[in-house]
Coordinates of C-alpha atoms and ligand atoms in Angstrom, one line a residue:
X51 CA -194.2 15.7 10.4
X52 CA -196.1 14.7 13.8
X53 CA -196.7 17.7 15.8
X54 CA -196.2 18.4 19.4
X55 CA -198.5 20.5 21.6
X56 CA -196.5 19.7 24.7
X57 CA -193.9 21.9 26.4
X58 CA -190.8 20.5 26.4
X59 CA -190.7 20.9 30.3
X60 CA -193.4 18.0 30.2
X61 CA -191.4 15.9 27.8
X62 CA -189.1 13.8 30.4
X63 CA -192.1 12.0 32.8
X64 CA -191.3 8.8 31.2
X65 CA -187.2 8.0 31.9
X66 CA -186.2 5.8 33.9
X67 CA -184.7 8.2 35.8
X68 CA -181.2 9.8 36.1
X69 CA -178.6 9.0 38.0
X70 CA -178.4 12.4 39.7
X71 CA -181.9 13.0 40.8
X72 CA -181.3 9.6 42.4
X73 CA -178.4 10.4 44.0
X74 CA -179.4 13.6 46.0
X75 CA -182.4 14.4 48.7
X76 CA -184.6 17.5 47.0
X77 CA -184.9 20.3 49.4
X78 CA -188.5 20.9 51.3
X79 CA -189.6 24.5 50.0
X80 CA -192.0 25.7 52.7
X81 CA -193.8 28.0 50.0
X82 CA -195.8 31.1 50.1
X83 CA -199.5 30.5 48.9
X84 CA -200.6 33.8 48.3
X85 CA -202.0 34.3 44.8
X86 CA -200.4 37.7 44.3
X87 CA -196.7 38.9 44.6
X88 CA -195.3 41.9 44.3
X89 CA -191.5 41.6 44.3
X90 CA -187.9 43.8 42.6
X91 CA -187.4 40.8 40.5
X92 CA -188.8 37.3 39.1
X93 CA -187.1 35.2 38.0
X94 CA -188.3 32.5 35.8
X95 CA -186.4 29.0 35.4
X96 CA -185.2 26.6 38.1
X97 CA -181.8 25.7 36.6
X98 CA -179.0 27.2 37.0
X99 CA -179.6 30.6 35.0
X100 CA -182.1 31.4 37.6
X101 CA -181.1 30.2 40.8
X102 CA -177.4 31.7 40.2
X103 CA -179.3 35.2 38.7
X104 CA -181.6 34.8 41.9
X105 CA -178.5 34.2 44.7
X106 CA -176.7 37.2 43.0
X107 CA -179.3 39.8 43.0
X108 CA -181.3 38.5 46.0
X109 CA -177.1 38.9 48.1
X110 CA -177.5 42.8 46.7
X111 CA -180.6 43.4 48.8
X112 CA -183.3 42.8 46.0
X113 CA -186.9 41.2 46.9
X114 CA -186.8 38.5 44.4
X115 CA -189.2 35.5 43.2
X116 CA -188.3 32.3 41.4
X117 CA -190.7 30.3 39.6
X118 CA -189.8 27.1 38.1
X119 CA -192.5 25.0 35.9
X120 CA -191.8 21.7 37.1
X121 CA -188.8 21.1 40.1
X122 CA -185.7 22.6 40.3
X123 CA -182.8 21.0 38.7
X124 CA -185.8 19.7 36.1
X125 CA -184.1 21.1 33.0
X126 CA -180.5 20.5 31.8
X127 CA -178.7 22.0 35.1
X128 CA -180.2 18.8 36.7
X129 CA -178.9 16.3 33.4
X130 CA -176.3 17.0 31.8
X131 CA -172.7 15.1 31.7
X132 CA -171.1 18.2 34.5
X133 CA -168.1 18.8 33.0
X134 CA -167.3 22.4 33.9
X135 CA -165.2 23.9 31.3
X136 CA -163.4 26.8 31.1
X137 CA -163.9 29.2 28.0
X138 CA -166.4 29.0 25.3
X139 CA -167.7 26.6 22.7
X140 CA -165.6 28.7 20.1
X141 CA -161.5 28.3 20.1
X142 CA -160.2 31.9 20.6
X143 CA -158.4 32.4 17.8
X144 CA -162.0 32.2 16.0
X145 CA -163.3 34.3 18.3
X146 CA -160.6 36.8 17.7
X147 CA -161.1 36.9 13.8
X148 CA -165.3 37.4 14.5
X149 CA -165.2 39.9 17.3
X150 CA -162.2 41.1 17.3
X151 CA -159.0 40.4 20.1
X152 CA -160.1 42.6 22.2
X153 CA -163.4 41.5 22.8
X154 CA -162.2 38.1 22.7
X155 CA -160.1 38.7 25.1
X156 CA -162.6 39.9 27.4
X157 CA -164.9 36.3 27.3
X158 CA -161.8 34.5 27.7
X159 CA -161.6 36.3 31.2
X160 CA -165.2 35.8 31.9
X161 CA -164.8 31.6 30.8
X162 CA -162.2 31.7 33.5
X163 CA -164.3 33.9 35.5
X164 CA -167.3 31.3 35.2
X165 CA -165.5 28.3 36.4
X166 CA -164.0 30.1 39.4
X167 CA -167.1 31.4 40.5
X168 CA -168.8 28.1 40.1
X169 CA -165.3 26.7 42.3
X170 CA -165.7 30.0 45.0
X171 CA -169.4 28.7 45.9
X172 CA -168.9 25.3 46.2
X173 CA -166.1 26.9 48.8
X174 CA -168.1 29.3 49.9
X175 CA -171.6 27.4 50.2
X176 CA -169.4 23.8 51.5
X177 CA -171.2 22.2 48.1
X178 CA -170.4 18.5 48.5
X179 CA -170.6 18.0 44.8
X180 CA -167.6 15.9 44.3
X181 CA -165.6 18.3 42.1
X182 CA -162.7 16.9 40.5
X183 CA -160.0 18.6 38.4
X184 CA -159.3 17.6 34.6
X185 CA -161.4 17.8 31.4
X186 CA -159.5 15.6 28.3
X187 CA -160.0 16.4 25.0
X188 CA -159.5 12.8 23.3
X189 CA -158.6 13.2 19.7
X190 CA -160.8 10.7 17.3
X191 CA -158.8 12.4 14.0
X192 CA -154.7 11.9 13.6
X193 CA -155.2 15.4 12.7
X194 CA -156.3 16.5 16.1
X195 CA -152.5 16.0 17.5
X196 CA -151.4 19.0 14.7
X197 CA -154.1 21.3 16.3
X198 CA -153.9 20.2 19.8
X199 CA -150.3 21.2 20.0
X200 CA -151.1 24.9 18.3
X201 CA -154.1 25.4 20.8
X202 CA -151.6 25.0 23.6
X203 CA -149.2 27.2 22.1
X204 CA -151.2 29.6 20.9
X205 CA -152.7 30.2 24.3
X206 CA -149.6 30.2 26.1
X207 CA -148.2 32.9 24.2
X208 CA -151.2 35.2 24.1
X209 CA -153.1 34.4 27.0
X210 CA -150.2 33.3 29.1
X211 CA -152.4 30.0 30.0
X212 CA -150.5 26.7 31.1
X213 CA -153.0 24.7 32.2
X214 CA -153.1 22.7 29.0
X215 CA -151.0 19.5 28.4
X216 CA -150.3 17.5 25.6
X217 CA -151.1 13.6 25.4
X218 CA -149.2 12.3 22.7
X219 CA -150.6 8.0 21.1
X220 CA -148.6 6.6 24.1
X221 CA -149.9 9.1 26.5
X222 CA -153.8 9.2 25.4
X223 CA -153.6 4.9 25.7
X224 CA -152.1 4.9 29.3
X225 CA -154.6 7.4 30.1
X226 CA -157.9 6.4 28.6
X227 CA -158.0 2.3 28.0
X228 CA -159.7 2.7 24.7
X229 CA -158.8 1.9 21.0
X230 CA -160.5 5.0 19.8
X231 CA -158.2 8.0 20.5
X232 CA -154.6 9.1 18.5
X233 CA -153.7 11.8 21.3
X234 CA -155.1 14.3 23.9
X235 CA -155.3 17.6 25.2
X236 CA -155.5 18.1 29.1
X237 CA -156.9 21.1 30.7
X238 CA -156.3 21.1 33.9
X239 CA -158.2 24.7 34.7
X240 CA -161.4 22.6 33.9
X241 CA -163.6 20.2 36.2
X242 CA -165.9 18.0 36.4
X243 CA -169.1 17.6 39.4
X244 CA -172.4 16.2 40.3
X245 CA -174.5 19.1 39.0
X246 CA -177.9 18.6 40.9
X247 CA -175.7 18.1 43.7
X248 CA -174.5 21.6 42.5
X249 CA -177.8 23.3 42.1
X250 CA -179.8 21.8 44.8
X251 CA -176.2 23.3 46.9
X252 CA -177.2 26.7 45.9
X253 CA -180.9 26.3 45.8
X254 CA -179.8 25.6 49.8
X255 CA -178.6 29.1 50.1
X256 CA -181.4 30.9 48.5
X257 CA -184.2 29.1 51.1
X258 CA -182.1 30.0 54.3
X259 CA -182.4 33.5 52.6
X260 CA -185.8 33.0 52.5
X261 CA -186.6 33.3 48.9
X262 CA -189.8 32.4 47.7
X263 CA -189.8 29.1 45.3
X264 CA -192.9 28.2 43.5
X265 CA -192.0 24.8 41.9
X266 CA -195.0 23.1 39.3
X267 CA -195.6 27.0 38.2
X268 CA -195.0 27.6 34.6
X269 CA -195.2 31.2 33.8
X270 CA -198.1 31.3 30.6
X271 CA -197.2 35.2 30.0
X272 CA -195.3 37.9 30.6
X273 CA -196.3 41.8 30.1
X274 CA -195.1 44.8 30.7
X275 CA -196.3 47.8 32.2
X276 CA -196.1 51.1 32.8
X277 CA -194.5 50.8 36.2
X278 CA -192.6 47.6 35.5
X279 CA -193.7 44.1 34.6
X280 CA -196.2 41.9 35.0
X281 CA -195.7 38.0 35.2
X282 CA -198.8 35.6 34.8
X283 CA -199.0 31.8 36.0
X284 CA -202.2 29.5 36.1
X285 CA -202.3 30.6 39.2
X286 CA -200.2 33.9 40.1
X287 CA -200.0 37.6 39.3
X288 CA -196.4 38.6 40.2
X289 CA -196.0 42.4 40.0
X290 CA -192.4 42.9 39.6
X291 CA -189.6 45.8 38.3
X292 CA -188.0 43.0 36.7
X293 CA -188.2 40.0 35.1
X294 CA -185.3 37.2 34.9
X295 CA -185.9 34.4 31.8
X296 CA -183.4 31.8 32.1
X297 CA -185.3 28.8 30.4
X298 CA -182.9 27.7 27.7
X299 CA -183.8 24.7 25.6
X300 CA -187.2 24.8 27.6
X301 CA -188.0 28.3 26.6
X302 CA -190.5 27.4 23.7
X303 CA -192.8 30.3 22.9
X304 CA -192.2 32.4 25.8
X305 CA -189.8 35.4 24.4
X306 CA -192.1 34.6 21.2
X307 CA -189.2 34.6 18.1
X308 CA -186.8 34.6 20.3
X309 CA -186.6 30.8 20.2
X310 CA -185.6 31.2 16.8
X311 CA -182.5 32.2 18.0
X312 CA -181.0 28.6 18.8
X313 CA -182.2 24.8 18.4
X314 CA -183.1 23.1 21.1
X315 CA -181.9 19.8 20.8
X316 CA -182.0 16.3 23.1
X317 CA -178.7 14.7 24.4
X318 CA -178.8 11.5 26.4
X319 CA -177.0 9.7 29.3
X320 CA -176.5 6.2 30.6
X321 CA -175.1 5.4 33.9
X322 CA -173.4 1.9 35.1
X323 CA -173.7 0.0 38.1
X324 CA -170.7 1.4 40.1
X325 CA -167.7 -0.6 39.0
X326 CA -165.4 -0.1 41.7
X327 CA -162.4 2.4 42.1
X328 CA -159.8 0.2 40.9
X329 CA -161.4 -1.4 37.9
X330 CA -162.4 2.7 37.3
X331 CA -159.2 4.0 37.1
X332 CA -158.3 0.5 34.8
X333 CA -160.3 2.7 32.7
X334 CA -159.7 6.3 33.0
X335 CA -156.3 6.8 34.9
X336 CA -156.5 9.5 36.9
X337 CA -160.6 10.2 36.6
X338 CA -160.3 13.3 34.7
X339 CA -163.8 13.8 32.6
X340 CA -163.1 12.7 28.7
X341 CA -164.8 14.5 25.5
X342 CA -164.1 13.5 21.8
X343 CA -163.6 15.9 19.0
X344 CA -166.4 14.1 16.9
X345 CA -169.3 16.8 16.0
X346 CA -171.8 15.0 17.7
X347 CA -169.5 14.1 20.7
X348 CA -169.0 11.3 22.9
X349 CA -168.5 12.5 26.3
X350 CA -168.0 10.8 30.0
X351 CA -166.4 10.6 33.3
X352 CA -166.7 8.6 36.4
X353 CA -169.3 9.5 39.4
X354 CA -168.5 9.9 42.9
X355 CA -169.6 6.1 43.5
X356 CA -167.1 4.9 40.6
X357 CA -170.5 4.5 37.8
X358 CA -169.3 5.3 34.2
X359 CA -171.6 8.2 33.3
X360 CA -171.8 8.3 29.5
X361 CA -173.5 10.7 27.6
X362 CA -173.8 11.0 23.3
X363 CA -176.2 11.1 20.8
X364 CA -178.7 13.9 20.1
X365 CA -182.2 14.0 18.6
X366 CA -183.6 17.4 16.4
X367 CA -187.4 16.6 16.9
X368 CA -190.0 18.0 19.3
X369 CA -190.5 14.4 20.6
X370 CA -188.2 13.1 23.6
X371 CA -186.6 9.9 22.6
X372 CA -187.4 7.5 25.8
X373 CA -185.4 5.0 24.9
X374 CA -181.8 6.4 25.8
X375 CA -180.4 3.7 27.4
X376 CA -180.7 2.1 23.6
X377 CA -179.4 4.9 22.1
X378 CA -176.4 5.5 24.1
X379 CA -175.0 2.2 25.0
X380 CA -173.7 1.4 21.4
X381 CA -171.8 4.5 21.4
X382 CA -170.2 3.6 24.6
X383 CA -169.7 -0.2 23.8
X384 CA -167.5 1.3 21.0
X385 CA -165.5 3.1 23.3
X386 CA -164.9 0.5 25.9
X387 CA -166.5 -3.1 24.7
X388 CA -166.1 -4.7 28.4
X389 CA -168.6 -2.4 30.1
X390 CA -170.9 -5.3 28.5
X391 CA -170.2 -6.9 31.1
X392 CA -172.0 -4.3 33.5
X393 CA -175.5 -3.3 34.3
X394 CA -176.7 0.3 33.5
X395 CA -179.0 1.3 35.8
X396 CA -179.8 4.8 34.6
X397 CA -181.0 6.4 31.8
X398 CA -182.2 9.5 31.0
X399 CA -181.9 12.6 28.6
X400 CA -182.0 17.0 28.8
X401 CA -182.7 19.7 26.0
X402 CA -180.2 22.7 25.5
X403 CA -180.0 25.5 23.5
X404 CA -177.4 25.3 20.3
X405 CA -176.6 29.1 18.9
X406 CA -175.9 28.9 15.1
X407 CA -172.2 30.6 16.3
X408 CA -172.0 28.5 19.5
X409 CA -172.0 31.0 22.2
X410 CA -174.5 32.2 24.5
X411 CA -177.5 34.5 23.7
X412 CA -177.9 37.7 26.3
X413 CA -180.1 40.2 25.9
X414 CA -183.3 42.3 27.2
X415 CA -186.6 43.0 26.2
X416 CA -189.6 45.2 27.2
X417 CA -187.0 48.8 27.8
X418 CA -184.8 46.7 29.5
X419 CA -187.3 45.1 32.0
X420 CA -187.1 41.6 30.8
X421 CA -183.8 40.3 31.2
X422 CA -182.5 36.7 29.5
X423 CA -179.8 34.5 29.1
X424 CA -180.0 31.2 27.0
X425 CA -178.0 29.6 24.3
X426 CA -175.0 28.0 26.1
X427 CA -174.7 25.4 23.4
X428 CA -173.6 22.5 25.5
X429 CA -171.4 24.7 27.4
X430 CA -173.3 26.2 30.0
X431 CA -172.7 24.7 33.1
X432 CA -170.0 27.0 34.1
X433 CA -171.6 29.4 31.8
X434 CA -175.0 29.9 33.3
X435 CA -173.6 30.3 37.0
X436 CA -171.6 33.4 35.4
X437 CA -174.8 34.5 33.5
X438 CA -176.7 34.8 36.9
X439 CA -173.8 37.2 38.1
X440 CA -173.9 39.2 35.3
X441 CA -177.4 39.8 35.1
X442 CA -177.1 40.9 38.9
X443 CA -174.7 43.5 37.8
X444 CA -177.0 44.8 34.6
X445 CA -179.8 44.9 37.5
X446 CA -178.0 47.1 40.1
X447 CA -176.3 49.2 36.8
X448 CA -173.4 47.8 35.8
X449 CA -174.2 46.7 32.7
X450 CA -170.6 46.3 31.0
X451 CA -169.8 42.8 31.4
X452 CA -173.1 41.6 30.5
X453 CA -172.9 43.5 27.2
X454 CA -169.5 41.6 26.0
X455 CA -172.5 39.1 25.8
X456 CA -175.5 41.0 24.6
X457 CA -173.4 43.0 22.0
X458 CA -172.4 39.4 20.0
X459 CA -174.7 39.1 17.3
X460 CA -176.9 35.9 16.6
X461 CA -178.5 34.6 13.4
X462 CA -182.1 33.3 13.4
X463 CA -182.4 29.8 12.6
X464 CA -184.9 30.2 9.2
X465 CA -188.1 28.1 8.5
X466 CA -190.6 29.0 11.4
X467 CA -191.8 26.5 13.8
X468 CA -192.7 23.6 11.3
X469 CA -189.6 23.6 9.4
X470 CA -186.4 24.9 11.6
X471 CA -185.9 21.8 12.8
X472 CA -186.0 19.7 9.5
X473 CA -183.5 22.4 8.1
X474 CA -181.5 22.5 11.3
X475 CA -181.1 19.0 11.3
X476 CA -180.2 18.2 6.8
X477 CA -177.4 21.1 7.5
X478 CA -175.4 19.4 10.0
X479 CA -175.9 16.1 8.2
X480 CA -172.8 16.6 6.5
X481 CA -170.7 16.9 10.0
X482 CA -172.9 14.2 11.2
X483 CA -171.1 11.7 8.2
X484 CA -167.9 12.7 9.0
X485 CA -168.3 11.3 12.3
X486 CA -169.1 7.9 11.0
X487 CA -166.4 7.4 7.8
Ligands
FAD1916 C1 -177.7 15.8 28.4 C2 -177.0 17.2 28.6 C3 -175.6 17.2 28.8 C4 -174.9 18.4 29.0 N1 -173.6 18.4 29.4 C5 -173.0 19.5 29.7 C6 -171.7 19.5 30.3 O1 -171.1 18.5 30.6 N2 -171.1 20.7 30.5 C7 -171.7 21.9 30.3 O2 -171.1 23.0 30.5 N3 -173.0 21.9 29.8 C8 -173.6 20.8 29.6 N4 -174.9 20.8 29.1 C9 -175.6 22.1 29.0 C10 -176.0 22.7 30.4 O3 -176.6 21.7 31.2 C11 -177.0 23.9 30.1 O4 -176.3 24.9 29.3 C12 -177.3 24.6 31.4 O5 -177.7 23.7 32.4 C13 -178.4 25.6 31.2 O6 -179.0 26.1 32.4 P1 -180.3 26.9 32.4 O7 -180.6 27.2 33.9 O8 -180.1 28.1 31.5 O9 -181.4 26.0 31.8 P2 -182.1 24.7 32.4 O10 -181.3 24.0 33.4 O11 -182.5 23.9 31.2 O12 -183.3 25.2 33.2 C14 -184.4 25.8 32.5 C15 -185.6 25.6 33.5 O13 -186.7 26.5 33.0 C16 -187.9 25.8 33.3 N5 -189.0 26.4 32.5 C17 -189.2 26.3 31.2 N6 -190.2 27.0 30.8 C18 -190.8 27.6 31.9 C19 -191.9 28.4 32.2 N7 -192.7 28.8 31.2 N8 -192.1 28.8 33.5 C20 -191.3 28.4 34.5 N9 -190.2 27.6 34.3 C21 -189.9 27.2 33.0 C22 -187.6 24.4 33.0 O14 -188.5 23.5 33.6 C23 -186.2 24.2 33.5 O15 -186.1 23.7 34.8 C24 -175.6 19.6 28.9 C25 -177.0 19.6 28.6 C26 -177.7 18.4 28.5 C27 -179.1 18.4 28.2

């Protein structure tokens, strides 16, 4: 098995590019140079994690620090396919037979919670991220109409939801111009965005508060100490009462086992030359974002400048594959055969973190010093924006609705560095088949 010494922050110099980082101007961040910093909390990790943990605790009157190894928006909060879902990865009624209703119960409010907060700043912050409403669940299976139709039901009745609407054959064709789906489920209380456009909104808030951002600074240790904890960069001492780790599929050997915790795995996206509005909405009616029900999804929506932005297909290995446009434009090609006919002008790929139970890994370290968040498993978006609240709250001691995360346990993924991904990868090979017969 080849081995690879990089970090997997260095692993994305050679796409072609995304269609996001293209589509936004990067904030100038006049920086500090000092050396040494002595601060209430650093945070580590320019994604969303961070810069929502930093904007939460930095608004309650903390000094506060964010370092970031490469740019901001570099890791998946600057990638990934911005569909901002409501919930978790898990259905509920799953979640209630595993934690029990009332603690399910709880995350369901805090799902719903994650997308509002993520709506109230894009209010709040005038985020011109072009949010639009609808996330459809096209159903690959005949099977998926029987379970659509008790998912809506079932969450009518006990979480008195109505957002949800069923797309029956007729409905799912007139919506999505594809030969691929049998029916749909519609939630309406979900959205879809430019996330960069997102991030870079809040990133916005944090330098008119004057925040120090160290970009191309990759924390090599942290420490702690007998009056707090110590961070250490290549270049940096940071002296701080707290530390903030919200690195996700980046995080490597940072927390030390705590990797073990979830897979980090690649997913890739290809984006068209914009195909016009009209020929756009030949394709998806109404412009709501689409995901399948396949385990290794297919999932896609329409930018703000009418480009089909595709994403599917996920590697296992340490390696980054470079050539997504390859990968991903069969899958898509399947899904609608005349986008042939269009150029795709970007390519490019992100790493997340995938839990063993699907949802989202809190927890602290070092008596509480060292605070993380990581694990979203492809649902993080929303997710990660709530995470940065929460941790606020554990900071200033409120530590309840963090712990409706912390307190849900996680399995390690066995066989060490050389071998968890090899066994990570032959134990979904049996989902990955059912995708293909
Ligand atoms: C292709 C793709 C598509 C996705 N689609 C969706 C979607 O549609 N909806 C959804 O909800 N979720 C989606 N996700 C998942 C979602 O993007 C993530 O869950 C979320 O962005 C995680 O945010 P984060 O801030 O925790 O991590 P990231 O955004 O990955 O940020 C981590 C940051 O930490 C930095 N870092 C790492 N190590 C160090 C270090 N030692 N020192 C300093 N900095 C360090 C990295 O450079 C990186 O910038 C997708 C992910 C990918 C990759």
């Amino acid at each position: 098995m080849p081995i690879n010494k990089k970090n997997t922050f260095e692993q994305h110099d050679n796409e072609n590019g995304s269609f996001y980082h293209n589509s936004v101007n990067f904030p100038i961040l006049s920086n500090n140079t000092d050396s040494n910093f002595d601060v209430d909390v650093c945070i580590i990790g320019g994604g969303l994690t961070g810069i929502s943990s930093a904007l939460n605790i930095v608004r309650k009157g903390y000094s506060v620090i964010l370092l970031e190894a490469r740019k901001i928006g570099w890791g998946a909060s600057g990638r990934n396919g911005g569909q901002l879902g409501i919930g978790m990865r898990k259905s509920q009624s799953s979640l209630e037979k595993k934690l029990g209703i009332n603690h399910a119960k709880e995350l369901w409010k805090l799902g719903l919670e994650a997308v509002n907060e993520a709506k109230d700043h894009i209010k709040k912050y005038k985020i011109d991220c072009a949010l639009q409403n609808g996330v459809l669940t096209a159903g690959s299976y005949k099977k998926d109409e029987k379970e659509f139709l008790y998912e809506i039901d079932y969450i009518q009745k006990n979480y008195d939801f109505d957002k949800y609407e069923f797309f029956n054959f007729k409905k799912i064709k007139e919506e999505i111009n594809s030969k691929k789906y049998f029916s749909g489920l519609l939630n309406k209380g979900s959205y879809h965005l430019n996330p960069l456009k997102f991030l870079l909104g809040l990133t916005n808030q944090l330098i008119n508060l004057n925040v120090n951002i160290l970009e191309n600074t990759p924390v090599t240790n942290i420490e702690e100490t007998s009056d707090g904890i110590k961070i250490i960069t290549q270049k940096n001492i940071i002296k701080a009462k707290y530390a903030v780790v919200g690195c996700n599929g980046y995080l490597d050997k940072l927390l030390g086992k705590k990797r073990n915790k979830f897979m980090p795995i690649n997913n890739y996206i290809i984006a068209t030359e914009p195909l016009r509005e009209e020929k756009a909405k030949q394709l998806i009616k109404n412009n709501y974002a689409v995901c399948d029900t396949r385990f290794i999804i297919d999932y896609y929506r329409f930018s703000e400048d009418w480009r089909m932005i595709f994403g599917g297909g996920e590697t296992y290995t340490a390696s980054f594959n470079h050539d997504s446009e390859n990968f991903v434009k069969k899958r898509m090609y399947k899904v609608f055969p005349e986008l042939k006919k269009y150029k795709i002008e970007f390519s490019w790929g992100g790493t997340l973190a995938i839990t063993v139970n699907r949802l989202p890994d809190f927890g602290t370290m070092m008596n509480g010093k060292l605070i993380y968040a990581h694990g979203y498993s492809g649902h993080g978006l929303a997710l990660s924006t709530l995470a940065g609240k929460l941790i606020a709250e554990k900071i200033s001691g409120f530590s309840d609705r963090f712990n409706f995360f912390e307190s849900i346990k996680h399995i390690s993924i066995p066989g060490g560095d050389f071998f968890r991904r090899p066994i990570y990868s032959a134990s979904i090979a049996y989902y990955k088949m059912r995708d293909i017969f």
